[in-house]
mmCIF file of C-alpha atoms in Angstrom:
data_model
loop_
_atom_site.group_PDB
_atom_site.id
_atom_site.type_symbol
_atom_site.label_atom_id
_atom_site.label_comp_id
_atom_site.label_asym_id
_atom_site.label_seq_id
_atom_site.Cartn_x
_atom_site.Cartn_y
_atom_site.Cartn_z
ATOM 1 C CA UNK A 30 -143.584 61.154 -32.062
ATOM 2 C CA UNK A 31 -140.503 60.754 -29.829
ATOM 3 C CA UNK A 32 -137.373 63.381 -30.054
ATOM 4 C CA UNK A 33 -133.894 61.285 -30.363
ATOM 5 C CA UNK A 34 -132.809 64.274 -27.625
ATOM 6 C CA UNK A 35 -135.372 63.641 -25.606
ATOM 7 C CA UNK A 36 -134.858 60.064 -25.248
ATOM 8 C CA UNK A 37 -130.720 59.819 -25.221
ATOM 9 C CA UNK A 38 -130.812 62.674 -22.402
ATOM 10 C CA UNK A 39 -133.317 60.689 -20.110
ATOM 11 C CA UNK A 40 -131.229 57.316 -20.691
ATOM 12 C CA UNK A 41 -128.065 57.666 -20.933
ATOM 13 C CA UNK A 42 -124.847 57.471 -18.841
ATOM 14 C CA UNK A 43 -121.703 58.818 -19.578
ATOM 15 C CA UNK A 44 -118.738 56.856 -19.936
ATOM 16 C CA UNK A 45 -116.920 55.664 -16.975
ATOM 17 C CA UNK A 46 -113.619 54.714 -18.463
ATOM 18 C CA UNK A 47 -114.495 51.249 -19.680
ATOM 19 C CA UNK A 48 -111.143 49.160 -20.990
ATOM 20 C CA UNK A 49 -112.619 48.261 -24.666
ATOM 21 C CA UNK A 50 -110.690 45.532 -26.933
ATOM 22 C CA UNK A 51 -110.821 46.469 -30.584
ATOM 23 C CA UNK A 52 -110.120 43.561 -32.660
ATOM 24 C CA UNK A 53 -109.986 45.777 -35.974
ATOM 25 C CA UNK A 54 -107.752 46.874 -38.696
ATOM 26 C CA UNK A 55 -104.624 47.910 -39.643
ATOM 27 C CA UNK A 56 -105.978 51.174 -41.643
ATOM 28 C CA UNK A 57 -107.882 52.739 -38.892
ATOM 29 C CA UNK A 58 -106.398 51.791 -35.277
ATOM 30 C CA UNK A 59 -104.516 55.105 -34.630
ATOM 31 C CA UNK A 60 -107.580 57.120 -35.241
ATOM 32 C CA UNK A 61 -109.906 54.485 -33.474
ATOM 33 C CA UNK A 62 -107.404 54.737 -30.175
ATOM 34 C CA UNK A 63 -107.141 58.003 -30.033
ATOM 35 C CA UNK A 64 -110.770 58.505 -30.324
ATOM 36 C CA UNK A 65 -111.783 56.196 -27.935
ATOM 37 C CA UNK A 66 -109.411 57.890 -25.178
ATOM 38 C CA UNK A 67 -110.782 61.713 -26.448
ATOM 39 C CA UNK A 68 -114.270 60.098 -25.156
ATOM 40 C CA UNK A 69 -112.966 58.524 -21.649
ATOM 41 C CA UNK A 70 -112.478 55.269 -22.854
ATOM 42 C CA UNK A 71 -109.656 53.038 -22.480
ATOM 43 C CA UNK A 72 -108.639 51.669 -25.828
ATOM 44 C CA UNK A 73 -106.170 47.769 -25.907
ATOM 45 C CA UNK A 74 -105.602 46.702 -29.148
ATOM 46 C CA UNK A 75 -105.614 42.736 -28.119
ATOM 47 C CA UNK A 76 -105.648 40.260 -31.015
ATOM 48 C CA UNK A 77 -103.786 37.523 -30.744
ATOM 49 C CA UNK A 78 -106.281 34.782 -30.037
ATOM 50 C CA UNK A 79 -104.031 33.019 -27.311
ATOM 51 C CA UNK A 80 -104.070 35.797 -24.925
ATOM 52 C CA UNK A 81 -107.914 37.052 -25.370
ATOM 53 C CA UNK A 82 -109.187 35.312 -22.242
ATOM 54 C CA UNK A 83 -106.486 36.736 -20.196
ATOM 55 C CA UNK A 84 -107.058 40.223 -21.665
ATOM 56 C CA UNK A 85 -110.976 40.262 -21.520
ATOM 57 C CA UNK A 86 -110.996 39.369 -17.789
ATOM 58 C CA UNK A 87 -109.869 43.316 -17.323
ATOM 59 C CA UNK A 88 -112.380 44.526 -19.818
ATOM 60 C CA UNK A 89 -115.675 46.186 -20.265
ATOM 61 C CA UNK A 90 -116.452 45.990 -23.852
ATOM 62 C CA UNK A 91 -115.750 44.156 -26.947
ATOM 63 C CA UNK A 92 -115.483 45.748 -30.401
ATOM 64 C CA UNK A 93 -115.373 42.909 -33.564
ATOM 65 C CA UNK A 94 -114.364 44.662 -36.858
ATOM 66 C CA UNK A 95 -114.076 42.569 -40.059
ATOM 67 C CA UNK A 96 -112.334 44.737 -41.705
ATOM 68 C CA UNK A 97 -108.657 43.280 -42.309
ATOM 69 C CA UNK A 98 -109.436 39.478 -42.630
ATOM 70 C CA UNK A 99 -107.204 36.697 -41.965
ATOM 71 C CA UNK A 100 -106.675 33.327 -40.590
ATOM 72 C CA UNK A 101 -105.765 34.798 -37.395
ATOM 73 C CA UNK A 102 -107.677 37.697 -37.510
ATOM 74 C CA UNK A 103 -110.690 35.200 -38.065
ATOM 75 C CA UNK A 104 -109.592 32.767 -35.198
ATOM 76 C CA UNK A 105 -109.939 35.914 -32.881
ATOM 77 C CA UNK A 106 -113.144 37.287 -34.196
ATOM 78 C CA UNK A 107 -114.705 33.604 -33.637
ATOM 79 C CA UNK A 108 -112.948 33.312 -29.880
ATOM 80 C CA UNK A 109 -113.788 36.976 -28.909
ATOM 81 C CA UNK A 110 -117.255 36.404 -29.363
ATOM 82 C CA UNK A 111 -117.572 33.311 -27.346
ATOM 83 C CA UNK A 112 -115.693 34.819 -24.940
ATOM 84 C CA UNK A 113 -117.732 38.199 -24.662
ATOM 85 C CA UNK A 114 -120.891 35.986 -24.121
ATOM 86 C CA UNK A 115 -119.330 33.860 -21.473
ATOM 87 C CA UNK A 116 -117.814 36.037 -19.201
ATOM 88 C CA UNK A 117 -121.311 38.540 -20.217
ATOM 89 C CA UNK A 118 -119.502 41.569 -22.029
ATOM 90 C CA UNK A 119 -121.251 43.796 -24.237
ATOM 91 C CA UNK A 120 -120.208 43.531 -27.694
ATOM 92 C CA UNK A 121 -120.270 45.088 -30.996
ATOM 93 C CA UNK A 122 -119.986 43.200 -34.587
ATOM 94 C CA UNK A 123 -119.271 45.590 -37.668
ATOM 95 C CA UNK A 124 -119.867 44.251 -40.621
ATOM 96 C CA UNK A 125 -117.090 45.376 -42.781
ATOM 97 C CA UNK A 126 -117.335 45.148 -46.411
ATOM 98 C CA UNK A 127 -119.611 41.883 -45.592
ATOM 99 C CA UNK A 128 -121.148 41.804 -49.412
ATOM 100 C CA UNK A 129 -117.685 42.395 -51.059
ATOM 101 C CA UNK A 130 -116.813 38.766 -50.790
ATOM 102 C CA UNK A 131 -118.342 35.238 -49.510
ATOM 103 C CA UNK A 132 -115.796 34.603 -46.970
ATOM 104 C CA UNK A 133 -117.236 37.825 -45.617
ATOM 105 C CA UNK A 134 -120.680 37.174 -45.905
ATOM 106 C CA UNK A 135 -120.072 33.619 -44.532
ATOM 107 C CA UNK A 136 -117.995 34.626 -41.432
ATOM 108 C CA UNK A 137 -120.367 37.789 -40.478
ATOM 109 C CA UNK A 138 -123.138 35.345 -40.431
ATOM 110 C CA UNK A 139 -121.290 32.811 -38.383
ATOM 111 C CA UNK A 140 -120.704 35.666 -36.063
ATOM 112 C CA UNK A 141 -124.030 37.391 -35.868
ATOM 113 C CA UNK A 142 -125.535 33.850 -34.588
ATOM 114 C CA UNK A 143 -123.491 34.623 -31.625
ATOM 115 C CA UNK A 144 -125.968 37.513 -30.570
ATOM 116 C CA UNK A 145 -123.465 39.867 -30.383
ATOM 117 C CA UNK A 146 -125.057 43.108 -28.678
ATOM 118 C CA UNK A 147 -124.959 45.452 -31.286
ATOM 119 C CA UNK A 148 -124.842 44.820 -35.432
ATOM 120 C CA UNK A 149 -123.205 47.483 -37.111
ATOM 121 C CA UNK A 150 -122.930 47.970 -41.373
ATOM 122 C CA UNK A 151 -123.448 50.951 -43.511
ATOM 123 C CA UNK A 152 -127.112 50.323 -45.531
ATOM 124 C CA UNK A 153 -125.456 48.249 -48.400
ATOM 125 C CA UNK A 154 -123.617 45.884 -45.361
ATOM 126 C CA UNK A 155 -127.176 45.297 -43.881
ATOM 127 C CA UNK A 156 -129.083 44.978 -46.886
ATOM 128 C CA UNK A 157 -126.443 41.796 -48.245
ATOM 129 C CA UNK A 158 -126.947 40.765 -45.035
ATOM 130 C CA UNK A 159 -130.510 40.552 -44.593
ATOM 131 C CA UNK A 160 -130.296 39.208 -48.124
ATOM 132 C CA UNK A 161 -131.444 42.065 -50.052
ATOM 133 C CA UNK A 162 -129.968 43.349 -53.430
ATOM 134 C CA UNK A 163 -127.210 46.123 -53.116
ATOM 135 C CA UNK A 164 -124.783 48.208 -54.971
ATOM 136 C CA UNK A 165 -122.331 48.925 -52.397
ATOM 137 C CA UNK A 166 -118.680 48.655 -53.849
ATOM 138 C CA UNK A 167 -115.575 46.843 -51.317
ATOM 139 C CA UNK A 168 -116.499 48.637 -47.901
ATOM 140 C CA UNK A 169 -119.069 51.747 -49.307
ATOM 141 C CA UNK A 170 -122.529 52.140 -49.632
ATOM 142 C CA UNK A 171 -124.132 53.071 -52.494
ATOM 143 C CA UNK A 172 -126.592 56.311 -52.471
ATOM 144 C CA UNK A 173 -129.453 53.551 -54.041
ATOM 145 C CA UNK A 174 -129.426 51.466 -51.065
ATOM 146 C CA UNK A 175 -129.946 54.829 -48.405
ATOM 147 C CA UNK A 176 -133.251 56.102 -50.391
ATOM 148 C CA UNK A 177 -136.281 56.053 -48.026
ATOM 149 C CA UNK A 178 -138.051 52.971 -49.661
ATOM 150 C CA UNK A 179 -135.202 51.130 -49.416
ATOM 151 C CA UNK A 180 -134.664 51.562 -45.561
ATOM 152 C CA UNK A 181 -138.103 51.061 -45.081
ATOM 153 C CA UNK A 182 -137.374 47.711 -46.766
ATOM 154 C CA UNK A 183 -134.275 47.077 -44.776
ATOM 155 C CA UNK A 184 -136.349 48.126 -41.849
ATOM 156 C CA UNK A 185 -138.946 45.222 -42.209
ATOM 157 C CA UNK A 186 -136.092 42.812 -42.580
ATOM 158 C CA UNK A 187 -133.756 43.320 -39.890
ATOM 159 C CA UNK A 188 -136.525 44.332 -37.362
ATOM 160 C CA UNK A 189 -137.659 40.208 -37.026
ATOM 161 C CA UNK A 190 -133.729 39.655 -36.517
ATOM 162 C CA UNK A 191 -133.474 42.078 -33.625
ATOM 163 C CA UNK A 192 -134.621 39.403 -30.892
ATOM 164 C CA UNK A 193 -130.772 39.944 -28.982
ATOM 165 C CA UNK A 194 -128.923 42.148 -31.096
ATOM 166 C CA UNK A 195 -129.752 45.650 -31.932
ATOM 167 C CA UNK A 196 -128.584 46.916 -35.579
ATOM 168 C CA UNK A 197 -127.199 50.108 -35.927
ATOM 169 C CA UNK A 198 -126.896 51.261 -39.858
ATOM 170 C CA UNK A 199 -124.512 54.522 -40.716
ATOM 171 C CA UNK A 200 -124.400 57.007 -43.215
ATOM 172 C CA UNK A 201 -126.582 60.418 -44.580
ATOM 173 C CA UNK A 202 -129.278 59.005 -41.937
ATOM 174 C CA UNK A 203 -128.520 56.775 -39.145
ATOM 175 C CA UNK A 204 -130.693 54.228 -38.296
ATOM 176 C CA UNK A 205 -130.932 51.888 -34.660
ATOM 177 C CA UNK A 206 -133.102 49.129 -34.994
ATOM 178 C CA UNK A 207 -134.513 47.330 -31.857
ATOM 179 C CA UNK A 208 -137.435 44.801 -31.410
ATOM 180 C CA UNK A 209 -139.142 47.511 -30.057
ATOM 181 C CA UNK A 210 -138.344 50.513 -32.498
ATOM 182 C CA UNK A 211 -136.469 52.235 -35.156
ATOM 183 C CA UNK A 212 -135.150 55.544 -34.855
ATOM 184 C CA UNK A 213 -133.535 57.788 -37.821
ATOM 185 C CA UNK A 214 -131.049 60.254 -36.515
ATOM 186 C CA UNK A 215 -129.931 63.159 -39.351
ATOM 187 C CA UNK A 216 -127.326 64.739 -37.757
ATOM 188 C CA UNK A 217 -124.521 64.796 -40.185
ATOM 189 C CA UNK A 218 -121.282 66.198 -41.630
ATOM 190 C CA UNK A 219 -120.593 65.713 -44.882
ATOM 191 C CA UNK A 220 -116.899 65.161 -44.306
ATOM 192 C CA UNK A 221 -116.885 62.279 -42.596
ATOM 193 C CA UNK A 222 -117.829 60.389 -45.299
ATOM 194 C CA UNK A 223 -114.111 61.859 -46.816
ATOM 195 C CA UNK A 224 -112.108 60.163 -44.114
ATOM 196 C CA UNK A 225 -110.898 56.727 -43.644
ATOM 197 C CA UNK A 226 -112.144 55.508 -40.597
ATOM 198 C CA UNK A 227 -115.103 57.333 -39.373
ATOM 199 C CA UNK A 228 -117.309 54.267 -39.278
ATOM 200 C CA UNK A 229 -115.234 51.720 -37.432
ATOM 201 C CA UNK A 230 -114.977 55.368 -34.803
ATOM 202 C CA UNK A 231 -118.461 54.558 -34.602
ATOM 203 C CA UNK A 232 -118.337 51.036 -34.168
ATOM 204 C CA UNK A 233 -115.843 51.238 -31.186
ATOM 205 C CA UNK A 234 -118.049 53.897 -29.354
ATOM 206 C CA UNK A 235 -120.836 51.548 -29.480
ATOM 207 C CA UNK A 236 -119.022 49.532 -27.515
ATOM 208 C CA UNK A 237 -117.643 51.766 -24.968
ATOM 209 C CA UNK A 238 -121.021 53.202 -24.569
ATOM 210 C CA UNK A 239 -122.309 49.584 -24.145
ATOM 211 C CA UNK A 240 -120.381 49.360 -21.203
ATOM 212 C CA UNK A 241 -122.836 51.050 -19.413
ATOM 213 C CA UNK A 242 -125.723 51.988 -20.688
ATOM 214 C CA UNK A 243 -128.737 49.666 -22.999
ATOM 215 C CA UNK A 244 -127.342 48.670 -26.456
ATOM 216 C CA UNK A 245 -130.203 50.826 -27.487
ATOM 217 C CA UNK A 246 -129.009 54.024 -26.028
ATOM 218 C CA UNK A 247 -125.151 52.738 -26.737
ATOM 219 C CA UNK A 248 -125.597 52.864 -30.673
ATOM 220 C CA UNK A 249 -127.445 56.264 -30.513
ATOM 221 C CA UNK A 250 -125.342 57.875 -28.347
ATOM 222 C CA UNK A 251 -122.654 56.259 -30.878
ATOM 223 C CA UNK A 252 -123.212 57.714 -33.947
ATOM 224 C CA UNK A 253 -124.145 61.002 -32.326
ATOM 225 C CA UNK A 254 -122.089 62.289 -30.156
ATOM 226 C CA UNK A 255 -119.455 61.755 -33.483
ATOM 227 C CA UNK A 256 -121.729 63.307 -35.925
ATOM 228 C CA UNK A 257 -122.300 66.412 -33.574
ATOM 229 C CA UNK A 258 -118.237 66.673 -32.633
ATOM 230 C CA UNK A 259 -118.391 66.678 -36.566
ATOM 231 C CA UNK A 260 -120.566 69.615 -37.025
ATOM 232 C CA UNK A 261 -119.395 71.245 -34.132
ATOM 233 C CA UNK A 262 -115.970 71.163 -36.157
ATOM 234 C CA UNK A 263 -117.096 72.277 -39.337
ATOM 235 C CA UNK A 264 -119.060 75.139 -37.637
ATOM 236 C CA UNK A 265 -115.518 76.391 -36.185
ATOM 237 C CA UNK A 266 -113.711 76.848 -39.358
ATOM 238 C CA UNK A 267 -116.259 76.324 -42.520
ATOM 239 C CA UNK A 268 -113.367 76.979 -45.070
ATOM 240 C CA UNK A 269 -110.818 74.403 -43.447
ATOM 241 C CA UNK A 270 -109.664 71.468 -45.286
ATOM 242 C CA UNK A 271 -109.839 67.429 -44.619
ATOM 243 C CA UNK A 272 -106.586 67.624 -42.804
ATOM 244 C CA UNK A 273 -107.873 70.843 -40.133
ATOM 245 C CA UNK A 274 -110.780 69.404 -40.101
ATOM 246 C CA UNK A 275 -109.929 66.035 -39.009
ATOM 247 C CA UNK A 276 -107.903 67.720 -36.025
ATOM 248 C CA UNK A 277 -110.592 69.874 -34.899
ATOM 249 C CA UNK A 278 -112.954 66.533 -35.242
ATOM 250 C CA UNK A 279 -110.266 65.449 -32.156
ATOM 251 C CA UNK A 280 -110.264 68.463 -30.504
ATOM 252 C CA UNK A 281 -114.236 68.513 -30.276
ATOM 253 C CA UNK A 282 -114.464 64.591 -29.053
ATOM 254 C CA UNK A 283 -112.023 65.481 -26.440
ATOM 255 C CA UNK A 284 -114.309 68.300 -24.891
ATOM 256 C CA UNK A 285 -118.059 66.125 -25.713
ATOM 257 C CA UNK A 286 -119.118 66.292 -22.203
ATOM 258 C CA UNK A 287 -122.619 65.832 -22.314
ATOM 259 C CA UNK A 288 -123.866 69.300 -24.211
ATOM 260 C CA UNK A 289 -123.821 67.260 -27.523
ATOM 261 C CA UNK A 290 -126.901 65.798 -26.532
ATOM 262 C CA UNK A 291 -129.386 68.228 -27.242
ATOM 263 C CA UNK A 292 -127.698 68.823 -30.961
ATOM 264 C CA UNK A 293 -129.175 65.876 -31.479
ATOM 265 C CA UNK A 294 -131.354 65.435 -34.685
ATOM 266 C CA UNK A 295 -134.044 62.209 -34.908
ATOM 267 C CA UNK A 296 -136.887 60.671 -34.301
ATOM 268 C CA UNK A 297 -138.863 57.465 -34.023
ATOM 269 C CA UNK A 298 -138.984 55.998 -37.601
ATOM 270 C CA UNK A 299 -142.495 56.215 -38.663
ATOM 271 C CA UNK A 300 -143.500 52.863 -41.321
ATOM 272 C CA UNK A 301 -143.533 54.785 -44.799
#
């Protein structure tokens, strides 16, 4: 069986300062900027759908969040991904909160037809949209839809879908999900899950990583290199609360280098 490690440190290439466009939300943009720049990345917060062709002409990556929705906000979604697959930029689509309401499910949908490069949800996000049943409340996932049987279920649905955009789920266990494999990485840090933000982190990383590197590679190296700047921060000061931890979480991104590849925890997902 294939080691996670093994594979991220033969394939992947750090970060050369890509410019990434975050079309996100309001809640989390602070934390997703200042994240992005702790990694090497260049963060612009561009989205006002007028200017988006001028703006992506300059950049390497595309990040698509759902997660503050509005007629604007969904006229720049629709134009960023056209424009992404025009001018060839790598791009991720997260798929906030996409069973918490039909306009949601209809406009995550619309957008995953565009073949973005990388799919991101937490398990209850991908199971409404492969069309399974799940619990997940607003923009959480529920415990029920992260129990082995019901990845492996998830597993066999999304796989089929993952002709030209790879899925990357979040939570206890992370799963990437290609046309040619599955992996489940277990690093984690309990904490996160306590902190606004941590997932649409994840989503923009994808997409700097994408800059430069298969989206494959991009989403593990994604949802790693956070999850081990996590534990890496929780292993510095066990008895520190959200707020310390939280700042060490910064202070750990902005010295990743490469080490946090071999605290990497995962495998190939074997059919159960």
């Amino acid at each position: 069986m294939t080691d996670a490690s093994d594979f991220i440190q033969t394939h992947y290439q750090p970060v050369q300062a890509p410019l990434v466009d975050c079309i996100t939300n309001r809640v989390t943009i602070e934390t997703m900027a200042n994240s992005l720049i702790a990694i090497g990345a260049a963060p612009i917060m561009a989205d006002y759908e007028p200017e988006l062709a001028d703006i992506f002409a300059s950049c390497q990556a595309v990040l698509l969040n759902m997660g503050q929705l509005s007629t604007g906000a969904i006229k720049a979604l629709t134009t960023a991904l056209k424009l992404a697959r025009q001018l060839a930029l790598p791009s991720v689509l997260d798929l906030v909160g996409f069973g918490a309401s039909q306009t949601r499910r209809e406009l995550g949908w619309q957008l995953a037809a565009g073949e973005p490069t990388i799919i991101k949800g937490n398990a209850s996000e991908l199971r409404a949209f492969a069309g399974l049943a799940q619990s997940g409340q607003g923009v959480d996932a529920s415990t029920a839809d992260q129990t082995t049987a019901a990845m492996q279920e998830l597993i066999t649905a999304l796989q089929p879908q993952a002709q030209e955009s790879v899925f990357l789920l979040t939570g206890q266990r992370d799963l990437i999900i290609s046309r040619e494999r599955t992996w489940m990485l277990t690093n984690d840090a309990p904490e996160l899950a306590r902190l606004t933000g941590m997932g649409d982190v994840v989503g923009a990383f994808a997409a700097a990583f994408a800059a430069n590197n298969t989206p494959e590679v991009a989403a593990m190296a994604a949802v790693s290199c956070l999850n081990v700047s996590a534990q890496k921060a929780r292993a510095a000061n066990p008895a520190a609360g959200l707020g310390t931890f939280k700042a060490q979480l910064q202070d750990q991104l902005g010295r990743i280098g490469t080490d946090w590849i071999s605290a990497v925890e995962g495998q190939q997902w074997v059919n159960q």
